Amino acid sequence: GAVVSQHPSRVICKSGTSVKIECRSLDFQATTMFWYRQFPKQSLMLMATSNEGSKATYEQGVEKDKFLINHASLTLSTLTVTSAHPEDSSFYICSAAGDRGPNQPQHFGDGTRLSIL
Amino acid sequence: AQSVTQLDSHVSVSEGTPVLLRCNYSSSYSPSLFWYVQHPNKGLQLLLKYTSAATLVKGINGFEAEFKKSETSFHLTKPSAHMSDAAEYFCVVMDPRAGRRALTFGSGTRLQVQP
């Protein structure tokens, strides 16, 4: 089945550091990738939709200058949390969708647990 | 607008007994519906999907779900629970309109399986 690889799986860093998270589709071309944030014991909240070769579409309330998204190829999207602070600590999950029609399910990475000290 | 309501935040069953996780949806068009499972500190794995074909959908690991338009429900069932089924389950609705495939998640149901 379709595989999405997310790296790193865990990051612990100091406040003020910028952190980059990578999301790769390993066996299909992902025209669209999605970035989600999940707080403990809560559901996933969509942060932004990333289309290859164009600017990401951010959901209301998500700071685009804080969460930089780049989707430079059909197999790679990156999320950079700039100048991270403790309130940015969370579980970040990416997903990818191919181009085989609007009803195709999304395939998820294993997530990145970000802890800002 | 679309929304998803998972009626139970926690469900506890004994190993070998049936599982029922309830989901109701609201949508102004014909939705695509999914169930995903999340194990601790992991991403989401697709269990099954409904995309306007057969109303009874069979998924992986013995799970199935039935789409009932009259009740706007998409409940997930399994005849016999295994210990490995303990996880968080999300009911998800997708906007199938061209150009927009973001998902709306339910709040999740934590399934506990007692030995």
mmCIF file of N, CA and C in Angstrom, chain A residues 31-32 34 36 38 42-44 46 59 91 93 97-99 101-106 108-111 113, chain B residues 32 34 36 38 41-44 46 49 51 90 94-98 100-103 105-108 110:
data_model
loop_
_atom_site.group_PDB
_atom_site.id
_atom_site.type_symbol
_atom_site.label_atom_id
_atom_site.label_comp_id
_atom_site.label_asym_id
_atom_site.label_seq_id
_atom_site.Cartn_x
_atom_site.Cartn_y
_atom_site.Cartn_z
ATOM 1 N N THR A 31 0.306 14.988 -5.186
ATOM 2 C CA THR A 31 0.045 16.342 -5.672
ATOM 3 C C THR A 31 -0.371 17.261 -4.527
ATOM 4 N N THR A 32 -0.947 16.681 -3.500
ATOM 5 C CA THR A 32 -1.393 17.464 -2.351
ATOM 6 C C THR A 32 -0.927 16.794 -1.065
ATOM 7 N N PHE A 34 -0.984 17.415 3.328
ATOM 8 C CA PHE A 34 -1.671 18.127 4.390
ATOM 9 C C PHE A 34 -0.839 18.043 5.668
ATOM 10 N N TYR A 36 -1.153 18.426 9.824
ATOM 11 C CA TYR A 36 -2.085 18.453 10.933
ATOM 12 C C TYR A 36 -1.315 18.627 12.241
ATOM 13 N N GLN A 38 -1.889 17.754 16.440
ATOM 14 C CA GLN A 38 -2.722 16.995 17.365
ATOM 15 C C GLN A 38 -2.253 17.240 18.782
ATOM 16 N N GLN A 42 -6.661 14.597 21.859
ATOM 17 C CA GLN A 42 -7.576 15.332 20.994
ATOM 18 C C GLN A 42 -7.461 14.841 19.557
ATOM 19 N N SER A 43 -8.367 15.341 18.750
ATOM 20 C CA SER A 43 -8.367 14.949 17.350
ATOM 21 C C SER A 43 -7.348 15.766 16.570
ATOM 22 N N LEU A 44 -7.247 15.470 15.288
ATOM 23 C CA LEU A 44 -6.316 16.198 14.443
ATOM 24 C C LEU A 44 -6.947 17.499 13.963
ATOM 25 N N LEU A 46 -6.437 20.395 11.063
ATOM 26 C CA LEU A 46 -5.746 20.737 9.835
ATOM 27 C C LEU A 46 -5.090 22.098 9.980
ATOM 28 N N GLU A 59 -5.112 27.215 7.227
ATOM 29 C CA GLU A 59 -6.411 27.308 7.871
ATOM 30 C C GLU A 59 -6.453 28.562 8.756
ATOM 31 N N PHE A 91 2.117 17.198 18.587
ATOM 32 C CA PHE A 91 2.338 16.085 17.667
ATOM 33 C C PHE A 91 1.899 16.558 16.288
ATOM 34 N N ILE A 93 1.446 15.800 12.253
ATOM 35 C CA ILE A 93 1.270 14.662 11.338
ATOM 36 C C ILE A 93 1.025 15.190 9.933
ATOM 37 N N ALA A 97 -1.994 12.859 -0.556
ATOM 38 C CA ALA A 97 -3.038 12.347 -1.451
ATOM 39 C C ALA A 97 -2.487 12.366 -2.865
ATOM 40 N N GLY A 98 -2.771 11.306 -3.616
ATOM 41 C CA GLY A 98 -2.313 11.240 -4.995
ATOM 42 C C GLY A 98 -3.270 11.958 -5.919
ATOM 43 N N ASP A 99 -3.168 11.644 -7.184
ATOM 44 C CA ASP A 99 -3.992 12.332 -8.178
ATOM 45 C C ASP A 99 -4.912 11.365 -8.901
ATOM 46 N N GLY A 101 -8.100 10.821 -8.360
ATOM 47 C CA GLY A 101 -9.503 11.122 -8.175
ATOM 48 C C GLY A 101 -9.772 11.721 -6.810
ATOM 49 N N PRO A 102 -10.886 12.444 -6.676
ATOM 50 C CA PRO A 102 -11.160 13.186 -5.433
ATOM 51 C C PRO A 102 -11.529 12.304 -4.259
ATOM 52 N N ASN A 103 -11.898 11.046 -4.470
ATOM 53 C CA ASN A 103 -12.324 10.203 -3.366
ATOM 54 C C ASN A 103 -11.215 9.337 -2.796
ATOM 55 N N GLN A 104 -10.020 9.486 -3.300
ATOM 56 C CA GLN A 104 -8.930 8.664 -2.795
ATOM 57 C C GLN A 104 -8.587 9.065 -1.366
ATOM 58 N N PRO A 105 -8.357 8.089 -0.487
ATOM 59 C CA PRO A 105 -8.032 8.425 0.903
ATOM 60 C C PRO A 105 -6.641 9.020 1.017
ATOM 61 N N GLN A 106 -6.448 9.701 2.108
ATOM 62 C CA GLN A 106 -5.130 10.226 2.416
ATOM 63 C C GLN A 106 -4.335 9.162 3.170
ATOM 64 N N PHE A 108 -1.151 8.644 5.833
ATOM 65 C CA PHE A 108 -0.526 9.435 6.887
ATOM 66 C C PHE A 108 0.882 8.963 7.218
ATOM 67 N N GLY A 109 1.719 9.936 7.575
ATOM 68 C CA GLY A 109 2.995 9.615 8.166
ATOM 69 C C GLY A 109 2.805 9.208 9.623
ATOM 70 N N ASP A 110 3.895 8.797 10.256
ATOM 71 C CA ASP A 110 3.829 8.343 11.642
ATOM 72 C C ASP A 110 3.895 9.481 12.651
ATOM 73 N N GLY A 111 4.018 10.712 12.162
ATOM 74 C CA GLY A 111 3.972 11.846 13.071
ATOM 75 C C GLY A 111 5.330 12.230 13.631
ATOM 76 N N ARG A 113 6.790 14.147 17.126
ATOM 77 C CA ARG A 113 6.499 14.740 18.433
ATOM 78 C C ARG A 113 7.535 15.820 18.698
ATOM 79 N N SER B 32 -17.777 11.333 1.290
ATOM 80 C CA SER B 32 -16.915 10.168 1.408
ATOM 81 C C SER B 32 -16.588 10.038 2.894
ATOM 82 N N PHE B 34 -14.618 7.766 6.098
ATOM 83 C CA PHE B 34 -13.490 6.882 6.398
ATOM 84 C C PHE B 34 -13.445 6.601 7.893
ATOM 85 N N TYR B 36 -10.268 5.687 10.480
ATOM 86 C CA TYR B 36 -8.828 5.525 10.655
ATOM 87 C C TYR B 36 -8.560 5.058 12.088
ATOM 88 N N GLN B 38 -5.456 4.937 15.136
ATOM 89 C CA GLN B 38 -4.170 5.507 15.539
ATOM 90 C C GLN B 38 -3.689 4.796 16.794
ATOM 91 N N ASN B 41 1.466 7.327 19.666
ATOM 92 C CA ASN B 41 2.630 7.958 19.039
ATOM 93 C C ASN B 41 2.848 7.515 17.597
ATOM 94 N N LYS B 42 1.771 7.204 16.932
ATOM 95 C CA LYS B 42 1.835 6.797 15.532
ATOM 96 C C LYS B 42 0.895 7.651 14.698
ATOM 97 N N GLY B 43 1.102 7.579 13.373
ATOM 98 C CA GLY B 43 0.166 8.234 12.475
ATOM 99 C C GLY B 43 -1.110 7.432 12.357
ATOM 100 N N LEU B 44 -1.903 7.774 11.372
ATOM 101 C CA LEU B 44 -3.208 7.143 11.204
ATOM 102 C C LEU B 44 -3.160 6.094 10.097
ATOM 103 N N LEU B 46 -5.542 3.716 7.595
ATOM 104 C CA LEU B 46 -6.881 3.602 7.049
ATOM 105 C C LEU B 46 -7.447 2.212 7.317
ATOM 106 N N LYS B 49 -13.166 2.636 3.850
ATOM 107 C CA LYS B 49 -13.695 3.857 3.267
ATOM 108 C C LYS B 49 -15.024 3.591 2.583
ATOM 109 N N THR B 51 -17.355 5.363 -0.411
ATOM 110 C CA THR B 51 -17.344 6.403 -1.453
ATOM 111 C C THR B 51 -18.506 6.203 -2.412
ATOM 112 N N PHE B 90 -10.793 7.146 14.611
ATOM 113 C CA PHE B 90 -11.345 8.407 14.117
ATOM 114 C C PHE B 90 -12.265 8.160 12.934
ATOM 115 N N MET B 94 -14.917 13.478 4.154
ATOM 116 C CA MET B 94 -14.106 14.215 3.190
ATOM 117 C C MET B 94 -14.989 14.940 2.196
ATOM 118 N N ASP B 95 -14.614 16.176 1.898
ATOM 119 C CA ASP B 95 -15.283 16.963 0.870
ATOM 120 C C ASP B 95 -14.800 16.469 -0.491
ATOM 121 N N PRO B 96 -15.635 15.794 -1.283
ATOM 122 C CA PRO B 96 -15.165 15.202 -2.531
ATOM 123 C C PRO B 96 -15.144 16.171 -3.699
ATOM 124 N N ARG B 97 -15.539 17.398 -3.463
ATOM 125 C CA ARG B 97 -15.594 18.326 -4.584
ATOM 126 C C ARG B 97 -14.192 18.562 -5.124
ATOM 127 N N ALA B 98 -14.142 18.748 -6.404
ATOM 128 C CA ALA B 98 -12.859 18.857 -7.082
ATOM 129 C C ALA B 98 -12.011 19.940 -6.443
ATOM 130 N N ARG B 100 -10.578 20.050 -3.515
ATOM 131 C CA ARG B 100 -10.565 20.213 -2.056
ATOM 132 C C ARG B 100 -10.725 18.847 -1.424
ATOM 133 N N ARG B 101 -9.689 18.347 -0.835
ATOM 134 C CA ARG B 101 -9.764 17.009 -0.266
ATOM 135 C C ARG B 101 -9.351 16.996 1.192
ATOM 136 N N ALA B 102 -9.477 18.109 1.873
ATOM 137 C CA ALA B 102 -9.148 18.118 3.290
ATOM 138 C C ALA B 102 -10.187 17.319 4.063
ATOM 139 N N LEU B 103 -9.760 16.749 5.134
ATOM 140 C CA LEU B 103 -10.604 15.878 5.947
ATOM 141 C C LEU B 103 -11.143 16.612 7.161
ATOM 142 N N PHE B 105 -12.278 15.608 10.903
ATOM 143 C CA PHE B 105 -12.152 14.488 11.826
ATOM 144 C C PHE B 105 -13.185 14.561 12.932
ATOM 145 N N GLY B 106 -13.645 13.392 13.346
ATOM 146 C CA GLY B 106 -14.379 13.316 14.591
ATOM 147 C C GLY B 106 -13.402 13.464 15.743
ATOM 148 N N SER B 107 -13.943 13.537 16.945
ATOM 149 C CA SER B 107 -13.111 13.783 18.132
ATOM 150 C C SER B 107 -12.382 12.536 18.594
ATOM 151 N N GLY B 108 -12.716 11.390 18.013
ATOM 152 C CA GLY B 108 -12.008 10.163 18.351
ATOM 153 C C GLY B 108 -12.704 9.348 19.424
ATOM 154 N N ARG B 110 -11.573 6.206 22.049
ATOM 155 C CA ARG B 110 -10.507 5.345 22.554
ATOM 156 C C ARG B 110 -11.100 3.990 22.890
#
